[in-house]
mmCIF file of C-alpha atoms in Angstrom:
data_model
loop_
_atom_site.group_PDB
_atom_site.id
_atom_site.type_symbol
_atom_site.label_atom_id
_atom_site.label_comp_id
_atom_site.label_asym_id
_atom_site.label_seq_id
_atom_site.Cartn_x
_atom_site.Cartn_y
_atom_site.Cartn_z
ATOM 1 C CA UNK A 1 -40.894 -15.968 36.672
ATOM 2 C CA UNK A 2 -39.062 -18.649 34.695
ATOM 3 C CA UNK A 3 -40.373 -17.245 31.437
ATOM 4 C CA UNK A 4 -39.249 -13.741 32.381
ATOM 5 C CA UNK A 5 -35.753 -14.972 33.242
ATOM 6 C CA UNK A 6 -35.477 -16.857 29.928
ATOM 7 C CA UNK A 7 -36.540 -13.722 28.085
ATOM 8 C CA UNK A 8 -34.018 -11.604 29.955
ATOM 9 C CA UNK A 9 -31.213 -14.087 29.219
ATOM 10 C CA UNK A 10 -32.192 -14.244 25.552
ATOM 11 C CA UNK A 11 -32.249 -10.463 25.275
ATOM 12 C CA UNK A 12 -28.864 -10.027 26.940
ATOM 13 C CA UNK A 13 -27.382 -12.740 24.713
ATOM 14 C CA UNK A 14 -28.761 -11.023 21.598
ATOM 15 C CA UNK A 15 -27.517 -7.627 22.761
ATOM 16 C CA UNK A 16 -24.024 -9.024 23.423
ATOM 17 C CA UNK A 17 -24.010 -10.706 20.023
ATOM 18 C CA UNK A 18 -25.041 -7.450 18.366
ATOM 19 C CA UNK A 19 -22.317 -5.479 20.159
ATOM 20 C CA UNK A 20 -19.740 -8.123 19.236
ATOM 21 C CA UNK A 21 -20.694 -7.961 15.552
ATOM 22 C CA UNK A 22 -20.666 -4.159 15.536
ATOM 23 C CA UNK A 23 -17.244 -4.071 17.245
ATOM 24 C CA UNK A 24 -15.628 -6.435 14.689
ATOM 25 C CA UNK A 25 -14.729 -3.808 12.007
ATOM 26 C CA UNK A 26 -13.270 -1.456 14.632
ATOM 27 C CA UNK A 27 -11.360 -4.438 16.047
ATOM 28 C CA UNK A 28 -9.605 -4.995 12.714
ATOM 29 C CA UNK A 29 -7.115 -2.421 14.025
ATOM 30 C CA UNK A 30 -5.467 -5.465 15.629
ATOM 31 C CA UNK A 31 -4.958 -6.956 12.174
ATOM 32 C CA UNK A 32 -2.031 -4.638 11.532
ATOM 33 C CA UNK A 33 1.155 -4.765 13.591
ATOM 34 C CA UNK A 34 4.685 -3.504 13.321
ATOM 35 C CA UNK A 35 7.944 -5.026 14.426
ATOM 36 C CA UNK A 36 11.068 -2.901 14.539
ATOM 37 C CA UNK A 37 13.858 -4.599 12.582
ATOM 38 C CA UNK A 38 16.948 -5.125 14.820
ATOM 39 C CA UNK A 39 19.686 -2.529 14.225
ATOM 40 C CA UNK A 40 23.061 -3.711 12.909
ATOM 41 C CA UNK A 41 25.324 -4.712 15.789
ATOM 42 C CA UNK A 42 22.604 -5.393 18.326
ATOM 43 C CA UNK A 43 21.987 -8.999 17.333
ATOM 44 C CA UNK A 44 25.015 -10.160 19.348
ATOM 45 C CA UNK A 45 24.108 -7.977 22.282
ATOM 46 C CA UNK A 46 26.648 -5.283 21.401
ATOM 47 C CA UNK A 47 25.716 -1.687 21.870
ATOM 48 C CA UNK A 48 25.439 0.389 18.718
ATOM 49 C CA UNK A 49 28.074 3.118 18.916
ATOM 50 C CA UNK A 50 27.451 6.610 17.648
ATOM 51 C CA UNK A 51 30.063 8.636 15.717
ATOM 52 C CA UNK A 52 30.586 10.747 18.856
ATOM 53 C CA UNK A 53 31.367 7.616 20.920
ATOM 54 C CA UNK A 54 33.867 6.373 18.339
ATOM 55 C CA UNK A 55 35.578 9.790 18.162
ATOM 56 C CA UNK A 56 35.840 10.037 21.970
ATOM 57 C CA UNK A 57 37.196 6.507 22.251
ATOM 58 C CA UNK A 58 39.824 7.174 19.536
ATOM 59 C CA UNK A 59 40.892 10.413 21.242
ATOM 60 C CA UNK A 60 41.284 8.759 24.663
ATOM 61 C CA UNK A 61 43.321 5.868 23.226
ATOM 62 C CA UNK A 62 45.598 8.381 21.440
ATOM 63 C CA UNK A 63 46.158 10.247 24.739
ATOM 64 C CA UNK A 64 47.005 6.943 26.505
ATOM 65 C CA UNK A 65 49.490 6.001 23.762
ATOM 66 C CA UNK A 66 51.208 9.406 24.070
ATOM 67 C CA UNK A 67 51.418 9.029 27.865
ATOM 68 C CA UNK A 68 52.988 5.562 27.458
ATOM 69 C CA UNK A 69 55.665 7.028 25.216
ATOM 70 C CA UNK B 1 -40.909 -7.266 21.106
ATOM 71 C CA UNK B 2 -37.437 -6.257 22.315
ATOM 72 C CA UNK B 3 -35.888 -9.533 21.138
ATOM 73 C CA UNK B 4 -37.582 -9.120 17.743
ATOM 74 C CA UNK B 5 -35.938 -5.721 17.341
ATOM 75 C CA UNK B 6 -32.563 -7.192 18.395
ATOM 76 C CA UNK B 7 -32.864 -10.055 15.887
ATOM 77 C CA UNK B 8 -33.690 -7.535 13.167
ATOM 78 C CA UNK B 9 -30.620 -5.437 14.161
ATOM 79 C CA UNK B 10 -28.340 -8.517 14.143
ATOM 80 C CA UNK B 11 -29.710 -9.440 10.725
ATOM 81 C CA UNK B 12 -29.000 -5.925 9.433
ATOM 82 C CA UNK B 13 -25.493 -5.803 10.951
ATOM 83 C CA UNK B 14 -23.887 -8.883 9.351
ATOM 84 C CA UNK B 15 -23.547 -7.606 5.764
ATOM 85 C CA UNK B 16 -21.962 -4.219 6.703
ATOM 86 C CA UNK B 17 -19.529 -5.993 9.073
ATOM 87 C CA UNK B 18 -18.380 -8.327 6.291
ATOM 88 C CA UNK B 19 -18.138 -5.394 3.878
ATOM 89 C CA UNK B 20 -16.014 -3.338 6.274
ATOM 90 C CA UNK B 21 -13.610 -6.183 7.085
ATOM 91 C CA UNK B 22 -13.222 -6.863 3.340
ATOM 92 C CA UNK B 23 -12.558 -3.160 2.662
ATOM 93 C CA UNK B 24 -9.914 -3.161 5.408
ATOM 94 C CA UNK B 25 -8.028 -6.207 4.078
ATOM 95 C CA UNK B 26 -8.287 -5.237 0.394
ATOM 96 C CA UNK B 27 -7.224 -1.623 1.056
ATOM 97 C CA UNK B 28 -4.202 -2.808 3.088
ATOM 98 C CA UNK B 29 -3.083 -5.041 0.195
ATOM 99 C CA UNK B 30 -3.731 -2.398 -2.482
ATOM 100 C CA UNK B 31 -2.022 0.465 -0.611
ATOM 101 C CA UNK B 32 0.957 -1.724 0.287
ATOM 102 C CA UNK B 33 1.440 -2.243 -3.448
ATOM 103 C CA UNK B 34 0.859 1.411 -4.342
ATOM 104 C CA UNK B 35 3.340 2.712 -1.732
ATOM 105 C CA UNK B 36 5.644 -0.284 -2.243
ATOM 106 C CA UNK B 37 5.574 -1.185 1.448
ATOM 107 C CA UNK B 38 6.890 -4.575 2.527
ATOM 108 C CA UNK B 39 4.866 -6.632 4.982
ATOM 109 C CA UNK B 40 4.682 -10.126 6.384
ATOM 110 C CA UNK B 41 1.311 -11.885 6.310
ATOM 111 C CA UNK B 42 0.970 -14.449 9.080
ATOM 112 C CA UNK B 43 -1.674 -15.863 11.387
ATOM 113 C CA UNK B 44 -1.539 -12.679 13.472
ATOM 114 C CA UNK B 45 -2.304 -10.474 10.485
ATOM 115 C CA UNK B 46 -0.172 -7.997 8.577
ATOM 116 C CA UNK B 47 3.188 -7.222 10.157
ATOM 117 C CA UNK B 48 5.171 -4.175 8.983
ATOM 118 C CA UNK B 49 8.875 -3.708 9.556
ATOM 119 C CA UNK B 50 8.821 -0.087 10.626
ATOM 120 C CA UNK B 51 6.508 2.286 12.437
ATOM 121 C CA UNK B 52 6.145 4.792 9.572
ATOM 122 C CA UNK B 53 4.866 2.106 7.167
ATOM 123 C CA UNK B 54 2.477 0.831 9.816
ATOM 124 C CA UNK B 55 1.035 4.322 10.444
ATOM 125 C CA UNK B 56 0.681 4.947 6.709
ATOM 126 C CA UNK B 57 -1.166 1.674 6.059
ATOM 127 C CA UNK B 58 -3.289 1.956 9.205
ATOM 128 C CA UNK B 59 -4.378 5.482 8.260
ATOM 129 C CA UNK B 60 -5.251 4.726 4.651
ATOM 130 C CA UNK B 61 -7.104 1.477 5.369
ATOM 131 C CA UNK B 62 -9.095 3.106 8.207
ATOM 132 C CA UNK B 63 -9.917 6.015 5.911
ATOM 133 C CA UNK B 64 -11.290 3.627 3.275
ATOM 134 C CA UNK B 65 -13.407 1.902 5.907
ATOM 135 C CA UNK B 66 -14.826 5.309 6.854
ATOM 136 C CA UNK B 67 -15.467 6.014 3.159
ATOM 137 C CA UNK B 68 -17.377 2.708 2.847
ATOM 138 C CA UNK B 69 -19.481 3.595 5.895
ATOM 139 C CA UNK B 70 -20.084 7.069 4.421
ATOM 140 C CA UNK B 71 -21.461 5.555 1.196
ATOM 141 C CA UNK B 72 -23.796 3.209 3.126
ATOM 142 C CA UNK B 73 -24.932 5.946 5.499
ATOM 143 C CA UNK B 74 -25.555 8.475 2.724
ATOM 144 C CA UNK B 75 -27.729 5.918 0.905
ATOM 145 C CA UNK B 76 -29.786 5.326 4.081
ATOM 146 C CA UNK B 77 -30.039 9.055 4.870
ATOM 147 C CA UNK B 78 -31.130 9.776 1.299
ATOM 148 C CA UNK B 79 -33.863 7.156 1.637
ATOM 149 C CA UNK B 80 -34.842 8.625 5.020
ATOM 150 C CA UNK B 81 -35.094 12.176 3.705
ATOM 151 C CA UNK B 82 -36.665 11.577 0.280
ATOM 152 C CA UNK B 83 -38.203 8.103 0.150
ATOM 153 C CA UNK B 84 -39.495 7.799 3.723
ATOM 154 C CA UNK B 85 -43.017 6.296 3.738
ATOM 155 C CA UNK B 86 -44.344 8.837 6.225
ATOM 156 C CA UNK B 87 -43.305 12.004 4.391
ATOM 157 C CA UNK B 88 -42.745 11.102 0.739
ATOM 158 C CA UNK B 89 -44.484 13.487 -1.670
ATOM 159 C CA UNK B 90 -47.531 12.085 -3.582
ATOM 160 C CA UNK B 91 -45.954 13.173 -6.873
ATOM 161 C CA UNK B 92 -42.778 11.166 -6.193
ATOM 162 C CA UNK B 93 -44.833 8.149 -5.031
ATOM 163 C CA UNK B 94 -46.754 8.008 -8.321
ATOM 164 C CA UNK B 95 -43.543 8.408 -10.321
ATOM 165 C CA UNK B 96 -41.845 5.584 -8.383
ATOM 166 C CA UNK B 97 -44.833 3.286 -8.928
ATOM 167 C CA UNK B 98 -44.867 4.188 -12.630
ATOM 168 C CA UNK B 99 -41.161 3.329 -12.868
ATOM 169 C CA UNK B 100 -41.729 0.138 -10.810
ATOM 170 C CA UNK B 101 -39.232 1.343 -8.209
ATOM 171 C CA UNK B 102 -41.619 1.279 -5.279
ATOM 172 C CA UNK B 103 -39.128 -0.826 -3.273
ATOM 173 C CA UNK B 104 -37.231 2.431 -2.648
ATOM 174 C CA UNK B 105 -40.074 3.586 -0.400
ATOM 175 C CA UNK B 106 -39.049 2.525 3.109
ATOM 176 C CA UNK B 107 -40.855 2.149 6.406
ATOM 177 C CA UNK B 108 -39.592 3.905 9.537
ATOM 178 C CA UNK B 109 -38.770 0.543 11.144
ATOM 179 C CA UNK B 110 -36.443 -0.494 8.287
ATOM 180 C CA UNK B 111 -34.816 2.923 7.972
ATOM 181 C CA UNK B 112 -34.127 3.434 11.644
ATOM 182 C CA UNK B 113 -32.788 -0.096 12.188
ATOM 183 C CA UNK B 114 -30.381 0.304 9.233
ATOM 184 C CA UNK B 115 -29.433 3.818 10.337
ATOM 185 C CA UNK B 116 -28.734 2.662 13.904
ATOM 186 C CA UNK B 117 -26.451 -0.137 12.713
ATOM 187 C CA UNK B 118 -24.413 1.974 10.283
ATOM 188 C CA UNK B 119 -24.135 4.790 12.808
ATOM 189 C CA UNK B 120 -22.923 2.329 15.457
ATOM 190 C CA UNK B 121 -20.174 1.165 13.075
ATOM 191 C CA UNK B 122 -19.186 4.780 12.537
ATOM 192 C CA UNK B 123 -19.168 5.559 16.281
ATOM 193 C CA UNK B 124 -17.003 2.495 17.026
ATOM 194 C CA UNK B 125 -14.589 3.414 14.240
ATOM 195 C CA UNK B 126 -14.420 7.039 15.437
ATOM 196 C CA UNK B 127 -13.703 5.798 18.950
ATOM 197 C CA UNK B 128 -10.965 3.387 17.856
ATOM 198 C CA UNK B 129 -9.339 5.970 15.536
ATOM 199 C CA UNK B 130 -9.449 8.477 18.417
ATOM 200 C CA UNK B 131 -7.559 6.035 20.646
ATOM 201 C CA UNK B 132 -5.054 5.389 17.825
ATOM 202 C CA UNK B 133 -4.493 9.153 17.324
ATOM 203 C CA UNK B 134 -3.907 9.481 21.053
ATOM 204 C CA UNK B 135 -1.273 6.715 20.924
ATOM 205 C CA UNK B 136 0.247 8.160 17.719
ATOM 206 C CA UNK B 137 -0.532 5.132 15.540
ATOM 207 C CA UNK B 138 -2.685 6.885 12.946
ATOM 208 C CA UNK B 139 -2.783 10.295 11.214
ATOM 209 C CA UNK B 140 -5.006 12.775 13.057
ATOM 210 C CA UNK B 141 -6.945 13.778 9.908
ATOM 211 C CA UNK B 142 -8.460 10.257 9.724
ATOM 212 C CA UNK B 143 -10.051 10.766 13.138
ATOM 213 C CA UNK B 144 -11.336 14.258 12.234
ATOM 214 C CA UNK B 145 -12.931 12.985 8.996
ATOM 215 C CA UNK B 146 -14.645 10.203 10.940
ATOM 216 C CA UNK B 147 -15.746 12.605 13.680
ATOM 217 C CA UNK B 148 -17.193 15.123 11.187
ATOM 218 C CA UNK B 149 -19.080 12.358 9.365
ATOM 219 C CA UNK B 150 -20.485 11.043 12.658
ATOM 220 C CA UNK B 151 -21.741 14.527 13.642
ATOM 221 C CA UNK B 152 -23.221 15.183 10.188
ATOM 222 C CA UNK B 153 -25.063 11.851 9.850
ATOM 223 C CA UNK B 154 -26.355 11.967 13.444
ATOM 224 C CA UNK B 155 -27.751 15.461 12.796
ATOM 225 C CA UNK B 156 -29.481 14.328 9.576
ATOM 226 C CA UNK B 157 -31.002 11.284 11.307
ATOM 227 C CA UNK B 158 -32.244 13.431 14.202
ATOM 228 C CA UNK B 159 -33.754 15.851 11.663
ATOM 229 C CA UNK B 160 -35.580 12.929 10.004
ATOM 230 C CA UNK B 161 -36.856 11.613 13.355
ATOM 231 C CA UNK B 162 -38.118 15.133 14.109
ATOM 232 C CA UNK B 163 -39.960 15.153 10.749
ATOM 233 C CA UNK B 164 -41.446 11.764 11.597
ATOM 234 C CA UNK B 165 -42.687 12.927 15.007
ATOM 235 C CA UNK B 166 -44.270 16.087 13.580
ATOM 236 C CA UNK B 167 -45.976 14.181 10.738
ATOM 237 C CA UNK B 168 -47.334 11.681 13.308
ATOM 238 C CA UNK B 169 -48.761 14.584 15.343
ATOM 239 C CA UNK B 170 -50.526 15.975 12.233
ATOM 240 C CA UNK B 171 -51.961 12.511 11.479
ATOM 241 C CA UNK B 172 -53.243 12.210 15.064
ATOM 242 C CA UNK B 173 -54.999 15.586 14.821
ATOM 243 C CA UNK B 174 -56.555 14.613 11.470
ATOM 244 C CA UNK B 175 -57.790 11.299 12.871
ATOM 245 C CA UNK B 176 -59.383 12.885 15.935
ATOM 246 C CA UNK B 177 -63.084 12.080 16.150
ATOM 247 C CA UNK B 178 -65.320 15.111 16.268
ATOM 248 C CA UNK B 179 -68.875 14.683 17.597
ATOM 249 C CA UNK B 180 -71.319 17.435 16.794
ATOM 250 C CA UNK B 181 -74.464 17.612 18.801
ATOM 251 C CA UNK B 182 -77.194 19.312 16.887
ATOM 252 C CA UNK B 183 -79.626 20.031 19.707
ATOM 253 C CA UNK B 184 -81.384 22.884 18.006
ATOM 254 C CA UNK B 185 -82.441 20.698 15.067
ATOM 255 C CA UNK B 186 -84.031 18.016 17.302
ATOM 256 C CA UNK B 187 -86.339 20.454 18.994
#
């Protein structure tokens, strides 16, 4: 019984080792990563404004100035 | 017996694993230079600064790993089809012995253990490239090349195993003992 158990343990260890070796080349996928470079203006926590946003903001401030006058 | 086969498989698997990892690293460095892609090499591996560069490098390096497996597998399949001990032609055997290249003649045990290992590498790589295609981190053609190669080499290996089984059956029939009883002659 003891001999059988030792054999079973040895076989499962060898099988695991074999699978681990075979999985290594496919696992090299993890060797490559990418990190998105931070966009200009976001480093201080500011939101990056699109051209549309800037145009809308300029228009609304112009309207306010005219109303003040 | 089972552990002996496993030890043989582990022994056969180390060299291809080292070869494939080397191909991966070298191809990443070479293609980064060819495409002029900037990367940062740290303890975590190669880090790219945008997704497009990452996909490009991942695709090309995986493709070169598949190409390396293809070369190894084709060599084994060629040996299995032409130089297999059980069905090599007598003419070719004499020529190989004359040229002192008899080491090319392989036993079924050696061929199938090598074939199993290289095919396993290909299956794992096909699986991982499939997952990467699904997540959009690799070009789809890399997966299809790997998939086609896996189908082709599996079919060739199955064809060789079929040849082996049929040649074993012929050998069994030839080795069958035939006892003739010549009763008429005794009388």
